[in-house]
Structure formats: structure tokens, C-alpha cells
Amino acid sequence: MRILLTAFNAFGGEKINPTEILLNRLDEVRRKANLPESVKTDRLFLPTEFLRASELLKQKLLTPEKPSEVDGKVGGVNAESIQADVGGGGGRCEARPRTYDAVLALGQAGGRCKLSLERIAINIADSAVADNCGMTLQDAKIQRDGAAAYFATLPIRPILNAGLAAGVPFEISNSAGTYVCNYIMYNILYWAEQNSLGGKAAWRGGFLHVPFLPEQTLAVKAPCMSLTMMEDGLAVCLQKIVAEGDNDERK
């Protein structure tokens, strides 16, 4: 099994993003999850930018893998080479050169106190807050030919139940917002559908929102969660994704 995990860089005036730190501790998360070597986990670090994050993720999922390729980093990608349109249709890759069984994106949701398993992504980008390149979008369709919404196809209920049993504060959220997090979750599920094989989506997909870290709340009163607890939660996610295997909800 091969799983892709993504994280965002800091945005909105924050100096850090918990998801970056969390994925930089993926070895520790794997240890906590007791994953066998046969389960491969790749990382991709994304900028908090609508178009560039989407294009980088698309390249990771739908372009041939180079023999020397390692974990994806934001740096080293020429932004000028990225051609992406809001509402751009398409996303089909006839060769299907890269295979993932599951894609789990991570994002920061300041103000939340639990790990939030997002249930649904909607086909709208709308935010008065600019992304990290200064772009704001209003009433913009993410994909012109996409469904109005897609439901997560990762096993969110089993993850929730296992997490709560382990003492990790999880919840299922019915709104991923309309900012870059929803944008990425939507595209993960859209591309999975567009590249379906035999009526089965190319991969399972979902999104996990995490709270602030304690150091982000020193100057402002807001809920937070320790990095250790986030690691425990991500370990539960990986355990259940692997355990579910092909017993999933892809259609």
C-alpha cells in the first residue's frame, strides 16, 4: 500500500503551520502506528496558495515518477511554469503513471479544539482572506465539470471511533470551508474520479484539520493541541487507512 500525505506552510500571519511540523515527524508517526515496511508513505509540502498548491499536487499524483524522486518540497518549483486556471476542467491522465491507494491532506484550522475529519468538499472557492500569493476568490467553481460536492472516501467513522477509544479528541466536520483546504480536498476527490478504472476511483481521499499548537496561542486565547497528540491522531488515521484496505467507499 502507498499513501500520500500533504501539509501546508504557514499562512494568515502565523509563523508556523502544525501540519508541516507533523509531517516532518512522519517517522515517529509511522513508529506509533506500527506500520510495516510494505506500507509506503510519501509526503508533499504545499504552499497555501489556491493555484500553485493544486498544480503541485496534480503533478505529484498524475505525472510520471522519476527514479531519483524523493519527498516533495515547495522549493525548487518554478511558479512561472505552472499553468492552472480556477474552474479549469480536466484532470484525466490516460497513462495513470503513479499509483496511490490513499491521499490524506492535512490543514490548520485555528479555533478548533479537536482533530477534524472532513466529510465533504464543495465545488466553490470563496474567501475574503488572500492566499499566500495575494489571491482572493469569490463564488469561483473549482472545477467547471466537477460535481457540486464530493464526500471523503477515507474511513472517517472508523478513524473517529478508533481515535476516541485511544483517547485522541477527534470529530467529524461537515464543512472544510471555502479556502485552500477545501480547494485541495475537492481536487483530490475530483482527480480520483476522473482517473477511475473499472468504475473505481483511482484512490481514496480525505482531509484532516488540526488545531493550533500551544506556541501559536501564547499571545491569543484559542484552543490548541500538543504535537504529541497530533502524532497520535495521525497514527490512528494511518492505522485505519491500512486496515480498511480495499474495503472502501470508492465508486
Coordinates of N, CA and C in Angstrom, one line a residue:
M1 N 0.8 -1.2 0.0 CA 0.0 0.0 0.0 C 0.9 1.2 0.0
R2 N 0.4 2.3 -0.7 CA 1.1 3.5 -0.8 C 0.2 4.7 -0.4
I3 N 0.6 5.5 0.5 CA -0.2 6.6 1.0 C 0.5 7.9 0.8
L4 N -0.2 8.9 0.2 CA 0.4 10.3 0.1 C -0.2 11.2 1.2
L5 N 0.6 11.9 1.9 CA 0.2 12.8 2.9 C 0.7 14.2 2.5
T6 N -0.1 15.2 2.7 CA 0.3 16.6 2.3 C 0.1 17.5 3.5
A7 N 0.9 18.6 3.5 CA 0.8 19.6 4.5 C 1.0 21.0 3.9
F8 N 0.6 22.0 4.6 CA 0.7 23.4 4.1 C 1.7 24.2 4.9
N9 N 2.2 25.2 4.3 CA 3.1 26.1 5.0 C 2.3 27.2 5.8
A10 N 3.0 28.0 6.6 CA 2.3 29.0 7.4 C 1.5 30.0 6.6
F11 N 0.4 30.5 7.1 CA -0.4 31.5 6.4 C -1.2 32.3 7.5
G12 N -1.8 33.4 7.0 CA -2.6 34.2 7.8 C -1.9 34.9 9.0
G13 N -0.6 35.2 8.8 CA 0.2 35.9 9.8 C 0.9 34.9 10.8
E14 N 0.6 33.6 10.7 CA 1.2 32.7 11.6 C 2.7 32.4 11.1
K15 N 3.5 32.1 12.1 CA 4.9 31.8 11.8 C 5.2 30.4 11.4
I16 N 4.3 29.5 11.9 CA 4.4 28.1 11.6 C 3.1 27.5 11.2
N17 N 3.1 26.3 10.7 CA 1.9 25.5 10.4 C 2.1 24.2 11.0
P18 N 1.2 23.8 11.9 CA 1.4 22.5 12.6 C 1.5 21.3 11.6
T19 N 0.9 21.4 10.5 CA 0.9 20.2 9.5 C 2.3 20.0 9.0
E20 N 3.0 21.1 8.7 CA 4.4 21.0 8.3 C 5.3 20.2 9.3
I21 N 5.1 20.7 10.6 CA 5.9 20.1 11.7 C 5.5 18.6 11.8
L22 N 4.2 18.4 11.7 CA 3.7 17.0 11.9 C 4.3 16.1 10.8
L23 N 4.3 16.5 9.6 CA 4.8 15.6 8.5 C 6.3 15.5 8.6
N24 N 7.0 16.5 9.2 CA 8.4 16.3 9.4 C 8.8 15.3 10.5
R25 N 7.8 14.9 11.2 CA 7.9 13.8 12.2 C 7.2 12.5 11.7
L26 N 7.2 12.3 10.4 CA 6.5 11.2 9.9 C 7.1 9.8 10.4
D27 N 8.4 9.8 10.5 CA 9.0 8.6 11.0 C 8.5 8.2 12.4
E28 N 8.3 9.2 13.2 CA 7.8 8.9 14.6 C 6.3 8.5 14.5
V29 N 5.5 9.1 13.6 CA 4.1 8.8 13.4 C 4.0 7.3 12.9
R30 N 4.9 7.0 12.0 CA 4.9 5.6 11.5 C 5.2 4.6 12.6
R31 N 6.1 5.0 13.5 CA 6.5 4.1 14.6 C 5.3 3.9 15.5
K32 N 4.6 5.0 15.8 CA 3.4 4.9 16.7 C 2.3 4.1 16.0
A33 N 2.2 4.1 14.7 CA 1.2 3.4 14.0 C 1.6 1.9 13.8
N34 N 2.9 1.6 14.0 CA 3.4 0.3 13.8 C 3.2 -0.2 12.4
L35 N 3.5 0.7 11.4 CA 3.3 0.4 10.0 C 4.4 -0.6 9.5
P36 N 4.0 -1.6 8.8 CA 5.0 -2.5 8.2 C 5.7 -1.8 7.1
E37 N 6.9 -2.3 6.7 CA 7.7 -1.6 5.7 C 7.0 -1.7 4.3
S38 N 6.1 -2.6 4.2 CA 5.3 -2.7 2.9 C 4.4 -1.5 2.7
V39 N 4.1 -0.8 3.7 CA 3.2 0.4 3.6 C 4.2 1.6 3.4
K40 N 4.1 2.2 2.2 CA 4.9 3.3 1.9 C 4.1 4.6 2.1
T41 N 4.8 5.6 2.7 CA 4.2 6.9 3.0 C 5.0 8.0 2.4
D42 N 4.4 8.7 1.4 CA 5.1 9.8 0.8 C 4.6 11.1 1.3
R43 N 5.4 12.2 1.3 CA 5.0 13.5 1.8 C 5.1 14.5 0.7
L44 N 4.2 15.5 0.7 CA 4.2 16.6 -0.2 C 3.9 17.9 0.6
F45 N 4.8 18.8 0.6 CA 4.7 20.1 1.3 C 4.2 21.1 0.3
L46 N 3.0 21.7 0.6 CA 2.3 22.6 -0.3 C 2.3 24.1 0.2
P47 N 2.4 25.0 -0.7 CA 2.2 26.4 -0.3 C 0.7 26.7 -0.1
T48 N 0.4 27.6 0.8 CA -1.0 27.9 1.0 C -1.5 28.9 -0.1
E49 N -1.6 28.4 -1.3 CA -2.0 29.1 -2.5 C -2.9 28.3 -3.3
F50 N -4.0 28.8 -3.7 CA -5.0 28.1 -4.5 C -4.4 27.3 -5.7
L51 N -3.9 28.1 -6.6 CA -3.5 27.5 -7.9 C -2.2 26.7 -7.8
R52 N -1.2 27.3 -7.1 CA 0.1 26.6 -7.0 C 0.0 25.3 -6.3
A53 N -0.7 25.3 -5.1 CA -0.8 24.1 -4.4 C -1.6 23.0 -5.2
S54 N -2.6 23.4 -5.9 CA -3.3 22.5 -6.7 C -2.5 21.9 -7.8
E55 N -1.7 22.7 -8.5 CA -0.9 22.2 -9.6 C 0.2 21.3 -9.1
L56 N 0.8 21.7 -8.0 CA 1.9 20.8 -7.4 C 1.3 19.4 -7.0
L57 N 0.1 19.4 -6.4 CA -0.5 18.2 -6.1 C -0.8 17.4 -7.3
K58 N -1.4 18.0 -8.3 CA -1.7 17.4 -9.5 C -0.5 16.7 -10.2
Q59 N 0.6 17.5 -10.2 CA 1.9 16.9 -10.7 C 2.3 15.7 -10.0
K60 N 2.2 15.7 -8.6 CA 2.6 14.6 -7.8 C 1.7 13.4 -8.1
L61 N 0.4 13.6 -8.3 CA -0.5 12.4 -8.5 C -0.5 11.9 -9.9
L62 N -0.3 12.8 -10.9 CA -0.7 12.4 -12.2 C 0.5 12.5 -13.2
T63 N 1.7 12.7 -12.8 CA 2.8 12.7 -13.7 C 3.8 11.6 -13.4
P64 N 4.6 11.1 -14.4 CA 5.5 10.0 -14.1 C 6.5 10.3 -13.0
E65 N 6.8 9.2 -12.3 CA 7.7 9.4 -11.1 C 9.1 9.1 -11.6
K66 N 10.0 10.1 -11.3 CA 11.4 9.9 -11.6 C 12.1 9.0 -10.6
P67 N 13.1 8.2 -11.1 CA 13.7 7.2 -10.2 C 14.4 7.9 -9.0
S68 N 14.8 9.1 -9.2 CA 15.5 9.8 -8.1 C 14.6 10.6 -7.2
E69 N 13.3 10.6 -7.5 CA 12.4 11.4 -6.8 C 12.3 11.1 -5.3
V70 N 12.2 12.1 -4.4 CA 12.1 11.9 -3.0 C 10.9 12.8 -2.6
D71 N 10.7 12.9 -1.3 CA 9.6 13.7 -0.8 C 9.5 15.1 -1.4
G72 N 8.3 15.4 -1.8 CA 8.1 16.7 -2.5 C 8.3 17.9 -1.6
K73 N 8.9 18.9 -2.0 CA 9.1 20.2 -1.3 C 8.5 21.3 -2.1
V74 N 8.1 22.4 -1.4 CA 7.6 23.6 -2.0 C 8.7 24.2 -2.9
G75 N 9.9 24.3 -2.3 CA 11.0 24.9 -3.0 C 11.4 24.1 -4.2
G76 N 12.0 24.8 -5.2 CA 12.5 24.1 -6.4 C 11.5 24.0 -7.5
V77 N 10.3 24.5 -7.3 CA 9.3 24.5 -8.3 C 9.2 26.0 -8.9
N78 N 9.3 26.1 -10.2 CA 9.2 27.4 -10.8 C 7.8 27.8 -10.9
A79 N 7.3 28.8 -10.2 CA 5.9 29.2 -10.2 C 5.5 29.6 -11.6
E80 N 6.5 30.2 -12.3 CA 6.1 30.7 -13.7 C 5.8 29.5 -14.6
S81 N 6.2 28.3 -14.3 CA 5.9 27.2 -15.2 C 4.6 26.6 -14.9
I82 N 3.9 27.0 -13.9 CA 2.6 26.4 -13.5 C 1.5 27.1 -14.3
Q83 N 0.7 26.3 -15.0 CA -0.4 26.8 -15.8 C -1.7 26.2 -15.2
A84 N -2.4 27.0 -14.4 CA -3.6 26.5 -13.7 C -4.6 27.5 -13.7
D85 N -5.9 27.1 -14.0 CA -7.0 28.0 -14.0 C -8.0 27.7 -13.0
V86 N -8.5 28.7 -12.3 CA -9.7 28.4 -11.4 C -10.8 27.9 -12.3
G87 N -11.4 26.8 -11.9 CA -12.5 26.3 -12.7 C -12.1 25.5 -14.0
G88 N -10.8 25.3 -14.1 CA -10.3 24.6 -15.2 C -10.8 23.1 -15.2
G89 N -11.4 22.7 -16.3 CA -11.9 21.3 -16.4 C -10.7 20.4 -16.7
G90 N -11.0 19.1 -16.6 CA -9.9 18.2 -17.0 C -9.1 17.7 -15.8
G91 N -8.3 16.8 -16.0 CA -7.5 16.2 -14.9 C -7.4 14.7 -15.1
R92 N -7.7 14.3 -16.4 CA -7.5 12.9 -16.8 C -6.1 12.6 -17.2
C93 N -5.5 11.6 -16.7 CA -4.2 11.1 -17.1 C -4.3 9.8 -17.7
E94 N -4.3 9.6 -19.0 CA -4.5 8.4 -19.7 C -3.5 7.3 -19.3
A95 N -2.3 7.7 -19.0 CA -1.3 6.7 -18.7 C -1.3 6.2 -17.3
R96 N -2.0 6.9 -16.4 CA -2.0 6.6 -15.0 C -0.7 6.1 -14.5
P97 N 0.4 7.0 -14.6 CA 1.7 6.5 -14.3 C 2.0 6.4 -12.8
R98 N 1.3 7.0 -11.9 CA 1.6 7.0 -10.5 C 0.4 6.4 -9.7
T99 N 0.7 5.5 -8.8 CA -0.3 4.8 -8.1 C -0.3 5.1 -6.6
Y100 N -1.4 5.7 -6.0 CA -1.6 5.8 -4.6 C -2.8 5.1 -4.2
D101 N -2.8 4.4 -3.1 CA -4.1 3.8 -2.6 C -4.9 4.8 -1.8
A102 N -4.2 5.8 -1.2 CA -5.0 6.8 -0.4 C -4.2 8.1 -0.4
V103 N -4.9 9.2 -0.3 CA -4.4 10.5 -0.2 C -5.0 11.2 1.0
L104 N -4.2 11.6 2.0 CA -4.7 12.4 3.1 C -4.0 13.7 3.2
A105 N -4.8 14.8 3.0 CA -4.3 16.1 3.1 C -4.5 16.6 4.6
L106 N -3.5 17.4 5.0 CA -3.6 18.0 6.4 C -3.7 19.5 6.3
G107 N -4.4 20.1 7.1 CA -4.5 21.6 7.2 C -4.7 22.1 8.6
Q108 N -4.4 23.4 8.8 CA -4.6 24.0 10.1 C -5.9 24.7 10.1
A109 N -6.6 24.5 11.2 CA -7.9 25.1 11.5 C -7.9 25.8 12.9
G110 N -7.3 27.0 12.9 CA -7.3 27.7 14.2 C -8.6 28.0 14.8
G111 N -8.8 27.7 16.0 CA -10.1 27.9 16.7 C -10.8 26.6 17.0
R112 N -10.4 25.5 16.3 CA -10.9 24.2 16.6 C -10.1 23.6 17.7
C113 N -10.7 22.7 18.5 CA -10.0 22.1 19.6 C -9.8 20.6 19.4
K114 N -10.3 20.0 18.3 CA -10.2 18.6 18.0 C -9.6 18.4 16.6
L115 N -9.1 17.2 16.4 CA -8.7 16.8 15.1 C -10.0 16.6 14.3
S116 N -10.2 17.3 13.2 CA -11.4 17.3 12.4 C -11.3 16.5 11.1
L117 N -12.0 15.4 11.0 CA -12.1 14.6 9.8 C -13.2 15.2 8.9
E118 N -12.8 15.8 7.8 CA -13.7 16.5 6.9 C -14.5 15.4 6.2
R119 N -15.8 15.6 6.2 CA -16.7 14.7 5.5 C -16.9 15.1 4.0
I120 N -16.9 16.4 3.7 CA -17.3 16.8 2.4 C -16.5 18.0 1.9
A121 N -16.3 18.0 0.6 CA -15.6 19.1 -0.1 C -16.6 19.7 -1.1
I122 N -16.7 21.0 -1.2 CA -17.7 21.6 -2.2 C -17.0 22.3 -3.3
N123 N -17.7 22.4 -4.4 CA -17.1 22.9 -5.6 C -17.1 24.5 -5.7
I124 N -16.7 25.1 -4.6 CA -16.6 26.6 -4.5 C -15.4 27.0 -3.8
A125 N -14.7 28.0 -4.4 CA -13.7 28.7 -3.7 C -14.1 30.1 -3.4
D126 N -14.2 30.5 -2.2 CA -14.7 31.8 -1.8 C -14.1 32.3 -0.5
S127 N -13.2 33.3 -0.6 CA -12.6 33.8 0.6 C -12.2 35.2 0.5
A128 N -12.5 36.0 1.5 CA -12.1 37.4 1.5 C -10.6 37.5 2.0
V129 N -10.1 36.4 2.6 CA -8.7 36.4 3.0 C -7.8 35.9 1.9
A130 N -6.8 36.6 1.5 CA -5.9 36.3 0.4 C -5.1 35.1 0.8
D131 N -4.7 34.3 -0.2 CA -3.8 33.2 0.0 C -2.4 33.8 0.1
N132 N -1.4 32.9 0.1 CA 0.0 33.4 0.3 C 0.6 34.1 -0.9
C133 N -0.1 34.1 -2.0 CA 0.4 34.9 -3.2 C -0.5 36.1 -3.4
G134 N -1.4 36.3 -2.5 CA -2.3 37.5 -2.6 C -3.6 37.3 -3.3
M135 N -3.9 36.1 -3.7 CA -5.1 35.8 -4.5 C -6.3 35.7 -3.6
T136 N -7.4 36.3 -4.0 CA -8.7 36.1 -3.3 C -9.7 35.6 -4.4
L137 N -10.6 34.7 -4.0 CA -11.6 34.2 -4.9 C -12.9 34.4 -4.4
Q138 N -13.9 34.6 -5.3 CA -15.3 34.8 -4.9 C -16.2 34.0 -5.8
D139 N -17.0 33.2 -5.2 CA -18.0 32.4 -5.9 C -17.4 31.7 -7.1
A140 N -16.1 31.2 -7.0 CA -15.4 30.6 -8.1 C -15.6 29.0 -8.0
K141 N -16.0 28.4 -9.1 CA -16.0 27.0 -9.2 C -14.6 26.5 -9.2
I142 N -14.3 25.4 -8.5 CA -13.0 24.8 -8.5 C -12.8 24.0 -9.8
Q143 N -13.8 23.3 -10.2 CA -13.7 22.5 -11.5 C -15.1 22.7 -12.2
R144 N -15.0 23.2 -13.4 CA -16.2 23.5 -14.2 C -17.1 22.3 -14.4
D145 N -16.4 21.1 -14.7 CA -17.1 19.9 -15.0 C -17.2 19.0 -13.8
G146 N -16.9 19.5 -12.6 CA -17.0 18.6 -11.4 C -18.3 18.6 -10.7
A147 N -18.5 17.7 -9.9 CA -19.7 17.6 -9.1 C -19.9 18.7 -8.1
A148 N -21.1 19.0 -7.6 CA -21.3 20.1 -6.7 C -20.5 19.8 -5.4
A149 N -20.3 18.6 -5.1 CA -19.6 18.2 -3.9 C -19.1 16.8 -4.0
Y150 N -18.1 16.4 -3.2 CA -17.6 15.1 -3.1 C -17.5 14.7 -1.6
F151 N -17.8 13.5 -1.3 CA -17.7 13.0 0.1 C -16.3 12.4 0.2
A152 N -15.7 12.5 1.4 CA -14.4 11.8 1.7 C -14.6 10.3 1.5
T153 N -13.6 9.7 0.9 CA -13.7 8.2 0.7 C -12.7 7.5 1.7
L154 N -12.1 8.2 2.5 CA -11.3 7.5 3.6 C -12.3 7.1 4.7
P155 N -11.9 6.1 5.5 CA -12.8 5.6 6.5 C -12.9 6.5 7.7
I156 N -13.6 7.6 7.6 CA -13.6 8.6 8.7 C -14.3 8.2 9.9
R157 N -15.4 7.4 9.8 CA -16.1 6.9 11.0 C -15.2 5.9 11.8
P158 N -14.6 4.9 11.1 CA -13.7 4.0 11.9 C -12.5 4.8 12.5
I159 N -12.0 5.8 11.8 CA -10.9 6.6 12.3 C -11.4 7.3 13.6
L160 N -12.6 7.9 13.5 CA -13.1 8.6 14.7 C -13.3 7.7 15.9
N161 N -13.9 6.5 15.6 CA -14.1 5.6 16.7 C -12.8 5.1 17.3
A162 N -11.8 4.8 16.5 CA -10.5 4.3 17.0 C -9.8 5.4 17.7
G163 N -9.9 6.6 17.2 CA -9.2 7.7 17.9 C -9.8 8.0 19.3
L164 N -11.1 8.0 19.3 CA -11.8 8.3 20.6 C -11.5 7.2 21.6
A165 N -11.4 5.9 21.1 CA -11.1 4.8 22.0 C -9.7 4.9 22.6
A166 N -8.8 5.6 21.8 CA -7.4 5.7 22.2 C -7.2 7.0 23.0
G167 N -8.2 7.8 23.2 CA -8.1 9.0 24.0 C -7.7 10.2 23.2
V168 N -7.8 10.1 21.8 CA -7.5 11.2 21.0 C -8.7 12.0 20.6
P169 N -8.8 13.3 20.8 CA -10.0 14.0 20.5 C -10.2 14.3 19.0
F170 N -11.1 13.4 18.4 CA -11.5 13.5 17.0 C -12.9 14.0 16.9
E171 N -13.2 14.6 15.8 CA -14.6 14.9 15.4 C -14.8 14.7 13.9
I172 N -16.0 14.6 13.5 CA -16.3 14.6 12.0 C -16.9 16.0 11.7
S173 N -16.3 16.7 10.8 CA -16.7 18.0 10.4 C -17.4 18.0 9.1
N174 N -18.5 18.8 9.0 CA -19.3 18.8 7.8 C -19.0 20.0 6.9
S175 N -17.9 20.7 7.2 CA -17.5 21.9 6.4 C -16.0 22.1 6.5
A176 N -15.4 21.9 5.3 CA -13.9 22.2 5.2 C -13.7 23.6 4.8
G177 N -14.7 24.4 4.8 CA -14.6 25.9 4.5 C -14.6 26.1 3.0
T178 N -14.2 27.2 2.6 CA -14.1 27.5 1.1 C -12.7 28.1 0.8
Y179 N -11.7 27.8 1.6 CA -10.4 28.4 1.4 C -9.5 27.3 0.7
V180 N -8.2 27.4 0.9 CA -7.3 26.5 0.2 C -7.5 25.0 0.6
C181 N -7.8 24.8 1.9 CA -8.0 23.4 2.3 C -9.1 22.7 1.6
N182 N -10.3 23.3 1.5 CA -11.4 22.8 0.7 C -11.0 22.6 -0.8
Y183 N -10.3 23.6 -1.3 CA -9.9 23.5 -2.7 C -9.0 22.3 -3.0
I184 N -8.1 22.0 -2.1 CA -7.3 20.8 -2.2 C -8.0 19.5 -2.0
M185 N -8.9 19.5 -1.0 CA -9.7 18.3 -0.8 C -10.6 18.0 -2.0
Y186 N -11.2 19.0 -2.5 CA -12.1 18.8 -3.6 C -11.3 18.2 -4.8
N187 N -10.1 18.8 -5.1 CA -9.4 18.3 -6.3 C -8.9 16.9 -6.1
I188 N -8.5 16.5 -4.8 CA -8.1 15.1 -4.6 C -9.2 14.2 -5.0
L189 N -10.4 14.5 -4.6 CA -11.5 13.6 -4.9 C -12.0 13.7 -6.4
Y190 N -11.9 14.9 -6.9 CA -12.2 15.1 -8.3 C -11.3 14.3 -9.2
W191 N -10.0 14.4 -9.0 CA -9.0 13.7 -9.8 C -9.1 12.2 -9.6
A192 N -9.4 11.8 -8.4 CA -9.6 10.3 -8.2 C -10.8 9.8 -9.1
E193 N -11.8 10.6 -9.2 CA -13.0 10.2 -10.0 C -12.6 10.3 -11.5
Q194 N -11.9 11.3 -11.9 CA -11.6 11.5 -13.3 C -10.6 10.4 -13.8
N195 N -9.9 9.8 -12.9 CA -8.9 8.8 -13.3 C -9.3 7.4 -12.8
S196 N -10.6 7.2 -12.7 CA -11.2 5.9 -12.2 C -10.9 4.8 -13.2
L197 N -10.8 3.6 -12.7 CA -10.5 2.5 -13.5 C -11.5 1.4 -13.2
G198 N -12.2 0.9 -14.2 CA -13.2 -0.1 -13.9 C -14.3 0.3 -13.0
G199 N -14.6 1.6 -13.1 CA -15.7 2.2 -12.2 C -15.3 2.5 -10.8
K200 N -14.0 2.3 -10.5 CA -13.5 2.5 -9.1 C -12.5 3.7 -9.1
A201 N -12.7 4.6 -8.2 CA -11.9 5.8 -8.2 C -10.4 5.4 -8.0
A202 N -9.6 6.3 -8.5 CA -8.1 6.0 -8.6 C -7.5 5.8 -7.2
W203 N -8.0 6.5 -6.2 CA -7.5 6.4 -4.8 C -8.6 6.9 -3.9
R204 N -8.5 6.5 -2.6 CA -9.3 7.1 -1.6 C -8.7 8.4 -1.1
G205 N -9.6 9.3 -0.8 CA -9.1 10.7 -0.4 C -9.8 11.2 0.8
G206 N -9.2 12.1 1.5 CA -9.8 12.8 2.6 C -8.9 14.0 3.1
F207 N -9.4 14.6 4.2 CA -8.7 15.8 4.7 C -8.9 15.8 6.2
L208 N -7.8 16.1 6.9 CA -7.7 16.2 8.3 C -7.3 17.6 8.8
H209 N -8.2 18.3 9.5 CA -7.8 19.7 10.0 C -7.3 19.5 11.4
V210 N -6.2 20.2 11.7 CA -5.6 20.1 13.1 C -5.7 21.5 13.7
P211 N -5.8 21.5 15.1 CA -5.8 22.8 15.8 C -4.5 23.5 15.8
F212 N -4.4 24.7 16.4 CA -3.1 25.4 16.7 C -2.3 24.5 17.6
L213 N -1.0 24.7 17.5 CA 0.0 24.2 18.5 C 0.0 25.2 19.7
P214 N 0.4 24.7 20.9 CA 0.4 25.6 22.1 C 1.2 26.9 21.8
E215 N 2.3 26.8 21.1 CA 3.1 28.0 20.9 C 2.5 29.0 20.1
Q216 N 1.4 28.7 19.3 CA 0.7 29.6 18.5 C -0.4 30.4 19.3
T217 N -0.6 30.0 20.5 CA -1.6 30.6 21.3 C -1.1 31.4 22.5
L218 N 0.2 31.7 22.5 CA 0.8 32.4 23.6 C 0.3 33.8 23.7
A219 N 0.0 34.4 22.5 CA -0.4 35.8 22.5 C -1.9 36.0 22.3
V220 N -2.6 34.9 22.1 CA -4.0 35.0 21.8 C -4.7 33.8 22.5
K221 N -5.9 34.0 23.0 CA -6.6 32.9 23.6 C -7.4 32.1 22.6
A222 N -6.9 30.9 22.4 CA -7.5 30.0 21.4 C -7.2 28.5 21.8
P223 N -8.1 27.6 21.3 CA -7.8 26.2 21.6 C -6.5 25.8 20.9
C224 N -5.9 24.7 21.5 CA -4.6 24.2 20.9 C -4.5 22.7 21.3
M225 N -3.5 22.1 20.7 CA -3.3 20.7 20.9 C -1.8 20.4 20.8
S226 N -1.3 19.5 21.6 CA 0.1 19.2 21.6 C 0.5 18.5 20.4
L227 N 1.8 18.6 20.0 CA 2.3 17.9 18.8 C 2.2 16.4 19.0
T228 N 2.4 16.0 20.3 CA 2.4 14.5 20.6 C 1.0 14.0 20.3
M229 N -0.1 14.7 20.7 CA -1.4 14.3 20.5 C -1.7 14.3 19.0
M230 N -1.2 15.3 18.2 CA -1.4 15.2 16.8 C -0.8 14.0 16.2
E231 N 0.4 13.7 16.6 CA 1.1 12.5 16.1 C 0.3 11.3 16.4
D232 N -0.3 11.2 17.6 CA -1.1 10.0 17.9 C -2.3 9.9 17.0
G233 N -2.9 11.1 16.7 CA -4.1 11.1 15.9 C -3.8 10.7 14.5
L234 N -2.7 11.2 13.9 CA -2.3 10.8 12.6 C -1.9 9.4 12.5
A235 N -1.3 8.8 13.5 CA -1.0 7.4 13.6 C -2.3 6.6 13.5
V236 N -3.3 7.0 14.2 CA -4.6 6.3 14.1 C -5.2 6.4 12.7
C237 N -5.1 7.5 12.1 CA -5.5 7.7 10.7 C -4.9 6.6 9.8
L238 N -3.5 6.6 9.9 CA -2.8 5.6 9.0 C -3.1 4.2 9.4
Q239 N -3.3 3.9 10.6 CA -3.7 2.5 11.0 C -5.0 2.1 10.4
K240 N -6.0 3.0 10.4 CA -7.3 2.6 9.9 C -7.3 2.6 8.4
I241 N -6.6 3.5 7.8 CA -6.5 3.5 6.3 C -5.9 2.2 5.8
V242 N -4.9 1.7 6.5 CA -4.2 0.5 6.1 C -5.2 -0.7 6.4
A243 N -5.8 -0.7 7.6 CA -6.7 -1.8 8.0 C -7.9 -1.9 7.1
E244 N -8.4 -0.8 6.6 CA -9.6 -0.9 5.7 C -9.2 -1.4 4.3
G245 N -8.0 -1.2 3.9 CA -7.5 -1.7 2.6 C -8.5 -1.4 1.5
D246 N -8.8 -2.4 0.8 CA -9.8 -2.2 -0.4 C -11.2 -2.2 0.0
N247 N -11.5 -2.4 1.3 CA -12.9 -2.4 1.8 C -13.3 -0.9 2.0
D248 N -13.3 -0.2 0.9 CA -13.6 1.3 1.0 C -14.8 1.7 0.3
E249 N -15.0 3.0 0.1 CA -16.2 3.5 -0.4 C -16.0 4.1 -1.8
R250 N -15.0 3.7 -2.5 CA -14.8 4.2 -3.9 C -15.9 3.7 -4.8
K251 N -16.3 4.6 -5.7 CA -17.4 4.2 -6.6 C -17.0 4.6 -8.0

